[in-house]
Short mmCIF file of C-alpha atoms and ligand atoms in Angstrom, two decimals:
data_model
loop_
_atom_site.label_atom_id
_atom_site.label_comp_id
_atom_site.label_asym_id
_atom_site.label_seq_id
_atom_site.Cartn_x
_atom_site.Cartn_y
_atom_site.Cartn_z
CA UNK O 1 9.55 4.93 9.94
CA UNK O 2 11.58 3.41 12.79
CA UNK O 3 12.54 5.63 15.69
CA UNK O 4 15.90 4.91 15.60
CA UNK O 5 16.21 6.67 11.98
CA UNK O 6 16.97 10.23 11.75
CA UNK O 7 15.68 13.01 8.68
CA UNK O 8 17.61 15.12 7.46
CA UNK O 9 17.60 17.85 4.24
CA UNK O 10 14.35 14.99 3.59
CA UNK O 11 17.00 11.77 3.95
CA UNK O 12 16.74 9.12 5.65
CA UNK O 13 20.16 8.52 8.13
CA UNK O 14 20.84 5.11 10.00
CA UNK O 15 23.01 5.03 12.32
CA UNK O 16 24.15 8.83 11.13
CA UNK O 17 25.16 7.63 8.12
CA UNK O 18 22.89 9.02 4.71
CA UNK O 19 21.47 6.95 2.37
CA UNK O 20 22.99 9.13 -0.64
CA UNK O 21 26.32 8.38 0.89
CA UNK O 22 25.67 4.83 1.15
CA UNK O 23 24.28 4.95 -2.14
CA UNK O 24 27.03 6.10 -3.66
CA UNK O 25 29.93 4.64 -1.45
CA UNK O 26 28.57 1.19 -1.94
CA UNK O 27 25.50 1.45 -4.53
CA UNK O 28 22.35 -0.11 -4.71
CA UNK O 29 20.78 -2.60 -4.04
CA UNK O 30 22.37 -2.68 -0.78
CA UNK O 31 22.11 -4.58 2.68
CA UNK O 32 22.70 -2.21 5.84
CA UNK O 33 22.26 -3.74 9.36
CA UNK O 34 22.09 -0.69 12.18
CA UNK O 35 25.35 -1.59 14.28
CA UNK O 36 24.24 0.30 17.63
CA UNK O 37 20.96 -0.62 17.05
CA UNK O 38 22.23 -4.72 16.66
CA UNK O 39 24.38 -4.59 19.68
CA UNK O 40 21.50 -2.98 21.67
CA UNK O 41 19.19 -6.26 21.15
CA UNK O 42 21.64 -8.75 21.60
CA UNK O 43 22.39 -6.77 25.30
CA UNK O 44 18.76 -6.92 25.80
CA UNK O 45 19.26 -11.19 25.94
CA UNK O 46 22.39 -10.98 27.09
CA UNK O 47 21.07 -8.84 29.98
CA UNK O 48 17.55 -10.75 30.41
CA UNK O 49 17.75 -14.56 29.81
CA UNK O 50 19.41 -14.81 33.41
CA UNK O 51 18.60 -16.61 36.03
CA UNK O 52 19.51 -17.64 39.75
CA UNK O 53 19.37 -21.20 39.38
CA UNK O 54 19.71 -22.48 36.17
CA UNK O 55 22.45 -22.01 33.55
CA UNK O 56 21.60 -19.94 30.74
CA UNK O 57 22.25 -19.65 26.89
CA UNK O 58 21.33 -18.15 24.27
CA UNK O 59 22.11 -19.76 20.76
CA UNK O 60 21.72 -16.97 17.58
CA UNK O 61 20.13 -19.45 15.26
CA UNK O 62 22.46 -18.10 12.19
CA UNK O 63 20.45 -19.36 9.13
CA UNK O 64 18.74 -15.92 9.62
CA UNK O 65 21.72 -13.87 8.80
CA UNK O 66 25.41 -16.26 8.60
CA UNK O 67 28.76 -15.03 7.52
CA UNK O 68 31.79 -14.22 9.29
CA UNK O 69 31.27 -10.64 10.66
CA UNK O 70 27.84 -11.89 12.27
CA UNK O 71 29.25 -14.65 13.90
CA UNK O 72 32.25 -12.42 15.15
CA UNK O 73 29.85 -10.08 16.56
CA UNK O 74 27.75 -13.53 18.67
CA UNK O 75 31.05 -14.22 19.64
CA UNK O 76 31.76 -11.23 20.99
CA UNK O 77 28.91 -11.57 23.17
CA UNK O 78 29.47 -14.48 24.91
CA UNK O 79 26.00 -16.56 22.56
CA UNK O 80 26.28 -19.73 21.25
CA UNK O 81 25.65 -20.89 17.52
CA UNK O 82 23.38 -22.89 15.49
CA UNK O 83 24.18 -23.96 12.65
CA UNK O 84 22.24 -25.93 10.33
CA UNK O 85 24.61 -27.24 7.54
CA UNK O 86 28.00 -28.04 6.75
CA UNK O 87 27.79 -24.27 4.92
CA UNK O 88 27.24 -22.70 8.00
CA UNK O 89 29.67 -25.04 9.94
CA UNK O 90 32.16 -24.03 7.87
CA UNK O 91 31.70 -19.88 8.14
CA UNK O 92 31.88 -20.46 11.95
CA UNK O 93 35.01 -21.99 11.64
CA UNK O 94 36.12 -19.60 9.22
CA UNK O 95 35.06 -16.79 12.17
CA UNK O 96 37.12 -18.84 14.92
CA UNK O 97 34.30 -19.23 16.38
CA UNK O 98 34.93 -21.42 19.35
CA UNK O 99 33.36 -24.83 17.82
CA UNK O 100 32.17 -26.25 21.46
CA UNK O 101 29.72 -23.50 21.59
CA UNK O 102 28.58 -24.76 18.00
CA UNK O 103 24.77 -26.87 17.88
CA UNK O 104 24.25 -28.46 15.06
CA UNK O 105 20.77 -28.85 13.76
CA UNK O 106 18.68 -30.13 10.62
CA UNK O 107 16.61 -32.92 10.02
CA UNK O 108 19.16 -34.97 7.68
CA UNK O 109 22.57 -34.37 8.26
CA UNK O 110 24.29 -35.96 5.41
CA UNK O 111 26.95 -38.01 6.96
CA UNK O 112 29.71 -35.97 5.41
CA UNK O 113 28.09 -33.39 7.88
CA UNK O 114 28.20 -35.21 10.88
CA UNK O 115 31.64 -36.30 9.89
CA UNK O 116 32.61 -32.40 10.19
CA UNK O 117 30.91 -31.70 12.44
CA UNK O 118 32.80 -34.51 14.84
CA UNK O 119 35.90 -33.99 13.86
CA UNK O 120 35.70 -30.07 14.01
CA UNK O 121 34.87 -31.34 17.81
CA UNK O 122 31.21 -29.69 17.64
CA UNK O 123 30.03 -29.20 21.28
CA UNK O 124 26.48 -30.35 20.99
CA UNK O 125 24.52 -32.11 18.01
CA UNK O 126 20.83 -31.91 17.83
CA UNK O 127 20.07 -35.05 16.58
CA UNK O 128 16.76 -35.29 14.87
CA UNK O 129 15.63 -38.71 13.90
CA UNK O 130 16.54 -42.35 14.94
CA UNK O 131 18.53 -42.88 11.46
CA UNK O 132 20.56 -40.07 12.06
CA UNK O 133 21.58 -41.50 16.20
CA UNK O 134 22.86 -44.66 14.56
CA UNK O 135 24.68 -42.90 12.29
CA UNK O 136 25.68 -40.82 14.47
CA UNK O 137 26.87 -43.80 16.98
CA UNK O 138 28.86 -45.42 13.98
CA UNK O 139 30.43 -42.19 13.20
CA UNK O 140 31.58 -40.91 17.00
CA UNK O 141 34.49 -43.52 17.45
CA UNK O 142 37.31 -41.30 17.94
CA UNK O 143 35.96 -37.38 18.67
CA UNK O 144 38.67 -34.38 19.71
CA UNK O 145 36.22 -34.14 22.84
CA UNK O 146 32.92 -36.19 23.90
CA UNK O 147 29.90 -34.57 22.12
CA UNK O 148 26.90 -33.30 24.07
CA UNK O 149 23.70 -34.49 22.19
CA UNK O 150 20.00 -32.94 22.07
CA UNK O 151 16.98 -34.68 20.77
CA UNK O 152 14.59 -32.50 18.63
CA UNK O 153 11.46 -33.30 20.07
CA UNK O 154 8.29 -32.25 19.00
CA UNK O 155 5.57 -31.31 21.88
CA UNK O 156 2.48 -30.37 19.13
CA UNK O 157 2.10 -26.67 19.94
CA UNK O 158 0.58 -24.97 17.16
CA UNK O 159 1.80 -21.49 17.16
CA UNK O 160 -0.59 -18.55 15.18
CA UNK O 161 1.84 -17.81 12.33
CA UNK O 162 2.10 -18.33 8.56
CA UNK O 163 1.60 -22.18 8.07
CA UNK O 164 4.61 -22.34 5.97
CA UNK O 165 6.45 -21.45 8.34
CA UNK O 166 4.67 -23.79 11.25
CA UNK O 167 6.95 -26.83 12.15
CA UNK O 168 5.80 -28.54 15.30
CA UNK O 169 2.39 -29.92 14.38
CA UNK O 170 2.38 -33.65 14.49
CA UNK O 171 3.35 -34.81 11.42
CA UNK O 172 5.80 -32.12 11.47
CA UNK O 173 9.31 -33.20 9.20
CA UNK O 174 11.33 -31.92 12.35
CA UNK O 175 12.17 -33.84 15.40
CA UNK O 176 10.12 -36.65 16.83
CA UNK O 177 6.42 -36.18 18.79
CA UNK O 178 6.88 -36.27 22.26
CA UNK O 179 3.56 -38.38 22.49
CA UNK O 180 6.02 -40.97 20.76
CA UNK O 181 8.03 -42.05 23.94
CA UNK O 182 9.18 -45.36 22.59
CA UNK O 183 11.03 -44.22 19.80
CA UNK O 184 12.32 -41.08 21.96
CA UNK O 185 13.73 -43.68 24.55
CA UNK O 186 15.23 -45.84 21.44
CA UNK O 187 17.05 -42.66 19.88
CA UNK O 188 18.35 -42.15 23.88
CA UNK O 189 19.72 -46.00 23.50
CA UNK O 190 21.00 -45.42 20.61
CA UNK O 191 23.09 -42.82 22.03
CA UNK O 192 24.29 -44.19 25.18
CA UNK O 193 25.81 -47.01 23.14
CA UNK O 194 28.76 -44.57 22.89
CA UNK O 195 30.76 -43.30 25.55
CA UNK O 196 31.66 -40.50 23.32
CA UNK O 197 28.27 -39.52 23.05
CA UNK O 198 26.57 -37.27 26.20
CA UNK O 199 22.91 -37.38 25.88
CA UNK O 200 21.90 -33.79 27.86
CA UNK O 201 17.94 -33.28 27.04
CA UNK O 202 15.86 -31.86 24.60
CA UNK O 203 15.21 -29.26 22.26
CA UNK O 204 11.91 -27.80 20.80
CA UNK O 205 11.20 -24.66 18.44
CA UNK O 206 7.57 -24.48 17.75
CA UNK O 207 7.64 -22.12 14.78
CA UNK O 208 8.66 -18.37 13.69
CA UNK O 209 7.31 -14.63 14.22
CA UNK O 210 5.14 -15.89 17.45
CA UNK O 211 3.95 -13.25 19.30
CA UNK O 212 1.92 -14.90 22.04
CA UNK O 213 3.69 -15.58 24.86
CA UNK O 214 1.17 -18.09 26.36
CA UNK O 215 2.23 -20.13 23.34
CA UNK O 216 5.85 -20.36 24.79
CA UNK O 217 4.68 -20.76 27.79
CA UNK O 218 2.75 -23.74 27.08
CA UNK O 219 5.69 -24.89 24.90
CA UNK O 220 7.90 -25.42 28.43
CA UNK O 221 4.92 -26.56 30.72
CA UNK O 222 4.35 -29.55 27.92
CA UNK O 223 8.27 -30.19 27.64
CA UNK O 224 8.51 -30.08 31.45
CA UNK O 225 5.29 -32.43 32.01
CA UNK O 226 6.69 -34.83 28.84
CA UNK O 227 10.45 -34.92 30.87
CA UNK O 228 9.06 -35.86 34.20
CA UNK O 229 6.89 -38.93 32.34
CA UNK O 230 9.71 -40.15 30.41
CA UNK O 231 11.98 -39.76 33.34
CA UNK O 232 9.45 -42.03 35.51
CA UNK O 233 9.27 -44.36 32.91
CA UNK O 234 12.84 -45.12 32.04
CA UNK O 235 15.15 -42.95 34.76
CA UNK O 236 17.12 -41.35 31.99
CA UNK O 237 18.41 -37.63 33.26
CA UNK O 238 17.49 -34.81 31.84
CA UNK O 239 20.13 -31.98 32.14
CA UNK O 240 19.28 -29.18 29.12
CA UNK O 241 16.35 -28.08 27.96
CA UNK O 242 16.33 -25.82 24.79
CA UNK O 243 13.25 -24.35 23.86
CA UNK O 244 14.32 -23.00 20.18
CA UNK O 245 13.89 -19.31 19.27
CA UNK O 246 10.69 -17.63 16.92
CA UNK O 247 10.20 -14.54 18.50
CA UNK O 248 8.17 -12.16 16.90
CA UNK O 249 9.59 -9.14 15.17
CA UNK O 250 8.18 -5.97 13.97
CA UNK O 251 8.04 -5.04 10.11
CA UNK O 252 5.14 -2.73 10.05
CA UNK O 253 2.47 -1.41 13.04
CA UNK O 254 0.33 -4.40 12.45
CA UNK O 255 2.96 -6.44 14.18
CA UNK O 256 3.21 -5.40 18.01
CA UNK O 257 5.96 -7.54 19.03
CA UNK O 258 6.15 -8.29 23.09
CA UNK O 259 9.77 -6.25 24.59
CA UNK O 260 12.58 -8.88 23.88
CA UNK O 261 12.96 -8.19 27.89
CA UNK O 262 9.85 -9.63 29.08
CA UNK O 263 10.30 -12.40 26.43
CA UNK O 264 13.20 -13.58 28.24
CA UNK O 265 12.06 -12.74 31.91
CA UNK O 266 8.67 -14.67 30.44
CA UNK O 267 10.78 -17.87 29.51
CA UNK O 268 13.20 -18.20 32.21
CA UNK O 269 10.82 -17.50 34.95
CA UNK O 270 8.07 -19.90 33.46
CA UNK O 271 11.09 -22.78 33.11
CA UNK O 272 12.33 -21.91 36.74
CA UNK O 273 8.55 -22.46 37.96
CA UNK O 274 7.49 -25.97 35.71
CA UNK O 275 11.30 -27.45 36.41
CA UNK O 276 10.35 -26.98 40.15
CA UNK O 277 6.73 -27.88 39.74
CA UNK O 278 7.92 -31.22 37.95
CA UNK O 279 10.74 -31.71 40.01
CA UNK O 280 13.12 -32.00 36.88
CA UNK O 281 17.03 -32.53 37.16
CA UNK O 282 17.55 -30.31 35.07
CA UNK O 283 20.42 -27.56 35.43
CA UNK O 284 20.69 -25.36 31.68
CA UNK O 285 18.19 -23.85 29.58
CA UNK O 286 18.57 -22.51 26.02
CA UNK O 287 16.85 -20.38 23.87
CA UNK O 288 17.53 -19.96 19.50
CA UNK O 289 16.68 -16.40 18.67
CA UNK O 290 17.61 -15.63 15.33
CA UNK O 291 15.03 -13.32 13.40
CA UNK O 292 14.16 -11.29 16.78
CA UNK O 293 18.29 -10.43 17.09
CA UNK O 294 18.82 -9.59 13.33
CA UNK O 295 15.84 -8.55 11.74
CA UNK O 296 14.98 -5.22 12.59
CA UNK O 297 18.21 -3.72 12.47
CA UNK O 298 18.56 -4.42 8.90
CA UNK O 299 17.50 -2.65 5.85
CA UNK O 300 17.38 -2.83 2.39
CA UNK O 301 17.74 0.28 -0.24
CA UNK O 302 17.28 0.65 -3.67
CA UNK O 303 17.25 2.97 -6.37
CA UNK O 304 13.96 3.65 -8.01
CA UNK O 305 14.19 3.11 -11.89
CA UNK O 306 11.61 3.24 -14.07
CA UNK O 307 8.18 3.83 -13.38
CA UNK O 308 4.85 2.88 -15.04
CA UNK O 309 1.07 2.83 -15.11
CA UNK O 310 -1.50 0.46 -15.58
CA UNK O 311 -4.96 1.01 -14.84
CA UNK O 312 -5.14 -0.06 -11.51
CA UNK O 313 -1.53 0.16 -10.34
CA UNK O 314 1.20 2.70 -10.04
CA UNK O 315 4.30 0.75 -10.00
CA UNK O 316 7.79 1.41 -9.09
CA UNK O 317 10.69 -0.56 -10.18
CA UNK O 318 13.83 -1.07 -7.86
CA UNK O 319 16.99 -1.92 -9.02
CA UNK O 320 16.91 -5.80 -7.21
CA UNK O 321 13.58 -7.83 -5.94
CA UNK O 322 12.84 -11.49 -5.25
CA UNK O 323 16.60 -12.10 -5.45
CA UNK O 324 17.52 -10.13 -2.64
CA UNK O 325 14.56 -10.31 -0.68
CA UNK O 326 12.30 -13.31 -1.25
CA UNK O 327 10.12 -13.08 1.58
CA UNK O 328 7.15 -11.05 0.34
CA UNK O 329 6.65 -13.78 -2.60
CA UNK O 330 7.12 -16.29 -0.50
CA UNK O 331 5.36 -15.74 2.68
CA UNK O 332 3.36 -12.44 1.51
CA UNK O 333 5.93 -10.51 4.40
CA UNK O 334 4.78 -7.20 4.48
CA UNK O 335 7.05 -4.62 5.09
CA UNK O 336 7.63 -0.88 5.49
CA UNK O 337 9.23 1.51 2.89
CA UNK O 338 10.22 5.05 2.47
CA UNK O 339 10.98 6.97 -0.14
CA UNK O 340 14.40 7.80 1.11
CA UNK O 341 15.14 10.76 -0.25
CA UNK O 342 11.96 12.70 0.28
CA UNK O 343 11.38 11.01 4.14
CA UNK O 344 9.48 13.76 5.79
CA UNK O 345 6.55 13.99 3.75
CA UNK O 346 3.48 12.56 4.24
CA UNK O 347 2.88 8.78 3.24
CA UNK O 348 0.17 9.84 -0.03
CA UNK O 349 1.18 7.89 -2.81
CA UNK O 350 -0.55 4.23 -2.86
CA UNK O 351 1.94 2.23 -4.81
CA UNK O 352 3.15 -1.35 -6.63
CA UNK O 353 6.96 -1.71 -5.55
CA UNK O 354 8.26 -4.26 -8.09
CA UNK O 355 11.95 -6.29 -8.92
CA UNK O 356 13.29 -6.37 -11.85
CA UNK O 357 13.69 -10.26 -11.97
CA UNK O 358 11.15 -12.30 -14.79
CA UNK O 359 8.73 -13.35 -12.89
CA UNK O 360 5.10 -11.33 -12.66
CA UNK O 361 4.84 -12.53 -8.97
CA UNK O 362 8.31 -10.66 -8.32
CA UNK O 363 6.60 -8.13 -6.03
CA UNK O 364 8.47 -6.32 -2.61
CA UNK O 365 4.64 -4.92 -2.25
CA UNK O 366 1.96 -5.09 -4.41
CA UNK O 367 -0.11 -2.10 -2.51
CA UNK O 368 1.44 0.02 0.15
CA UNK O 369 1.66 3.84 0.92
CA UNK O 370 5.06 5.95 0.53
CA UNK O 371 5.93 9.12 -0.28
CA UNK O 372 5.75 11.38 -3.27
CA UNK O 373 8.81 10.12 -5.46
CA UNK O 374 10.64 10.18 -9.05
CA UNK O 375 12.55 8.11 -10.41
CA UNK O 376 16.16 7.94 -8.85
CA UNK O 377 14.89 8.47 -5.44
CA UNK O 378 16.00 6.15 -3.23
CA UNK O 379 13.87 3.63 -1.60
CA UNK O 380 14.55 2.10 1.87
CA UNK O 381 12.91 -1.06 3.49
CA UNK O 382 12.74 -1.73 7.07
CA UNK O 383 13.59 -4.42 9.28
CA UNK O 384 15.00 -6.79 6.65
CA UNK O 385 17.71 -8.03 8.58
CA UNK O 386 16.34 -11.65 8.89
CA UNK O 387 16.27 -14.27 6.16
CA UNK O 388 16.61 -11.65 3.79
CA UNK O 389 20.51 -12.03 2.40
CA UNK O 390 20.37 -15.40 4.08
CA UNK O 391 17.68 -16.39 1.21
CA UNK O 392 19.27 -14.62 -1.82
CA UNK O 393 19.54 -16.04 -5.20
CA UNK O 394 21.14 -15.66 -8.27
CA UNK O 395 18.08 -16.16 -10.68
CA UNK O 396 18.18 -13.83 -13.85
CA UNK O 397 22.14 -14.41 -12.90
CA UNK O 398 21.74 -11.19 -10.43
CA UNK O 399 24.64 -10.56 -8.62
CA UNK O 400 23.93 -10.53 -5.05
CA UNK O 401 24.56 -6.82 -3.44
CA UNK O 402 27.13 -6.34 -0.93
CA UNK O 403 26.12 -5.76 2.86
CA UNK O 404 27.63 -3.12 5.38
CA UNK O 405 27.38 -2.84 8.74
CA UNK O 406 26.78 1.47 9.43
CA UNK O 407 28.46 2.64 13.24
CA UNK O 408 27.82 6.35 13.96
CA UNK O 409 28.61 7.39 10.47
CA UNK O 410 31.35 4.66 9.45
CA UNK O 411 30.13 2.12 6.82
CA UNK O 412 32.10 -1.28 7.28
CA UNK O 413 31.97 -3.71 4.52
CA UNK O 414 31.40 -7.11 5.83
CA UNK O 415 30.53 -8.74 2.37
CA UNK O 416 31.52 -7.62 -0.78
CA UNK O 417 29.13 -7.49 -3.93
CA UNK O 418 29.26 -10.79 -6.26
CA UNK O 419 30.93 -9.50 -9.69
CA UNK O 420 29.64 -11.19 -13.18
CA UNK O 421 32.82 -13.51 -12.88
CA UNK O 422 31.35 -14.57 -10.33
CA UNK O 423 28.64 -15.55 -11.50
CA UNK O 424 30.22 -17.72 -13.76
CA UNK O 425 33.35 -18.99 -12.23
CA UNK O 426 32.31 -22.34 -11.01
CA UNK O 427 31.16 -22.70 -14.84
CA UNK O 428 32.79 -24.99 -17.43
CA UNK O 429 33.18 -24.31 -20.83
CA UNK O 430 33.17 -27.66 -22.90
CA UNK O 431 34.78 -29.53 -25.76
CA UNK O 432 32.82 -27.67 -28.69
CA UNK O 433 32.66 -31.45 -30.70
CA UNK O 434 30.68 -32.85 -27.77
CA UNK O 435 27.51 -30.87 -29.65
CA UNK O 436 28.29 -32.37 -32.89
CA UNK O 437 25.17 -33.91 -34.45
C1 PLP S 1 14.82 -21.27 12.46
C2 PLP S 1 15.12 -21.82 13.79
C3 PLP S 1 15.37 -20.97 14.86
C4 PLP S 1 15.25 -19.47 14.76
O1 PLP S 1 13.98 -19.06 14.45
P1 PLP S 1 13.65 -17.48 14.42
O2 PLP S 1 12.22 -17.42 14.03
O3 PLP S 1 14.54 -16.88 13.40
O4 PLP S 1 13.92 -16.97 15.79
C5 PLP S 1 15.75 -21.54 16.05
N1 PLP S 1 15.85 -22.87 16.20
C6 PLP S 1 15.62 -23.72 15.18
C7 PLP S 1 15.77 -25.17 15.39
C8 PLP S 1 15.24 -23.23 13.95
O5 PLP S 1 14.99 -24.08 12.95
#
């Protein structure tokens, strides 16, 4: 159990707040993110991605947790956004978010996107592919203000993680290899065609839950050694450098994430010393954090329902599953869970936490330890803040639960539960004769 969690009468309370009140204040399944405990790790980058001669900024890459409360709360402290689709274009917006600290990623912007995105007056696009410049070029005749523009580059750092989740390997769908210089210096072309258009650098994100830091650091020492070749070979100035986010968090005491401190210290101090060593012109560097800011403040808590043997498994079955968490059947995520309600005893009951969705794979863990329980206990699961809500689904037409945000014993909705209508409400019901046979 996390150290920030307190027991009390046997329950579990986050942020003082008990999970029978939230239970039955807001019932179950339910999203909770740890307000305190959020606003502490965003301080931590706020505090530590500084530096004395470069410009710093850090970007919350929001496909790890978007809607309007989030982006209210980046806002508040002074981060950028990345967004990744017109979806998440639009919620910023909808957050008055201030649009020029907006970059928009993805590796095929429809043009209907890019459309938005320049006349919203996006500050920077992150342009991915040649295609997608020209486009881009056609597009940007008449912008609100000139748009900044990244290249996703791709310097071939394989970072130890989950291969599905591995994107800069060389045939990687994202950005463009940086051993590919022609077609980087075409894309840069491309883009000075337009006067609208400021080319500023490059951007890189070499994958998710990294925990090695000499894998960041050899991240910016390739970037650094790529600029200063391409900058011999065709003078183009390089002003930005973003190195993308993928921190490492931790969901159970396997995972020993480094202090988000010395993560930042680690990557500005490492970019100070390679943008000297390769005598760079460059003046701003960016990191994309979105898992390590929003993950482990969040948790997820369900009722127990019904429970059942088989001859190798003791299951219990929560009241949501692969619909509001899709992680562990996609990825295998492991996690850590308490039985809520009965917190302070000892971890003695080997168990199979299932969903309730059809599926036999729909597992949140198919062999972990909690504590003694019955059904109706409640069940809590840490450090599900991250692609958790972000990935929901409606399969088996599950609505999708509401999320609060818990401050010192006030719960604050920030998004309500989906109701059956609305399930259906984009739904048409049809002309009855269009069936006759
Ligand atoms: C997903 C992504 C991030 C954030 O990754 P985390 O592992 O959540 O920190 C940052 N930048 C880009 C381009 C991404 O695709």
């Amino acid at each position: 159990m996390k150290d920030t969690l307190k027991i009390q009468n046997h329950e579990i309370y986050i942020s003082d707040t008990s999970v029978r009140t939230l239970a039955s204040e807001c019932s179950t399944p339910l999203y909770i993110y740890d307000l305190p405990a959020l606003k502490q790790r965003m301080a931590e980058f706020k505090d530590h991605f500084v530096s004395n001669t470069l410009k710093t900024h850090v970007i919350y890459a929001s496909k790890a947790f978007s809607c309007l409360a989030m982006n209210q709360l980046v806002s508040q402290f002074g981060f950028s956004l990345d967004v990744v689709s017109g979806g998440e274009l639009y919620t910023a917006l909808q957050s008055n978010f201030d649009l020029s600290r907006v970059y928009f990623h993805g590796n095929n912007k429809s043009d209907d996107e890019l459309n938005m995105a320049i006349e919203l007056g996006v500050g920077t696009i992150v342009v991915d592919n040649l295609m997608e410049a020209k486009r881009l070029v056609r597009f940007c005749e008449n912008p609100k203000h000139k748009i900044h523009v990244l290249l996703r580059v791709n310097p071939g750092i394989e970072a130890h993680t989950h291969k599905y989740i591995q994107t800069a390997f060389i045939d990687s769908k994202f950005g463009i290899s940086t051993l590919n210089t022609d077609e980087i210096k075409a894309v840069i072309d491309t883009i000075q065609t337009n006067s609208n258009l400021q080319f500023d650098g490059f951007h890189a994100h070499i994958g998710s839950q990294i925990f090695e830091l000499d894998a960041f650091k050899a991240e910016i020492e390739k970037i650094c050694q790529f600029v200063q070749e391409f900058q011999n070979q065709t003078q183009i100035q390089v002003r930005t450098l973003d190195f993308g986010g993928g921190f490492g968090v931790r969901y159970t005491d396997e995972d020993q994430p480094v202090e988000i401190a010395l993560v930042c210290k680690t990557i500005v101090s490492e970019a100070e010393k390679q943008i000297a060593a390769y005598e760079l012109s460059v003046e701003e560097i960016c990191i994309e954090p979105g898992r390590s800011i929003i993950a482990e403040a969040g948790y997820q808590l369900y009722t127990i329902g019904d429970l059942k043997q088989t001859p190798n498994r003791n299951y219990i079955f929560v009241d949501g599953g692969m619909t509001d968490n899709i992680r562990p059947v996609l990825y295998q995520a492991d996690y850590d869970f308490d039985i809520a309600t009965n917190a302070d005893a000892p971890k003695t009951k080997t168990v199979c936490i299932a969903g309730k969705c059809c599926e036999s794979g729909d597992l949140l863990a198919e062999n972990t330890l909690v504590q003694p329980y019955q059904t109706n206990d409640l069940l809590l699961v840490s450090s599900t803040g991250a692609y958790g809500y972000s990935m929901a689904s409606n399969y088996n037409k599950l609505a999708i639960p509401s999320v609060v945000f818990v401050d010192h014993g006030k719960i604050i909705p920030i998004i309500k539960r989906q109701t059956y209508q609305d399930l259906i409400q984009r739904e048409n019901l049809i002309d009855q004769d269009l069936f006759s046979l």
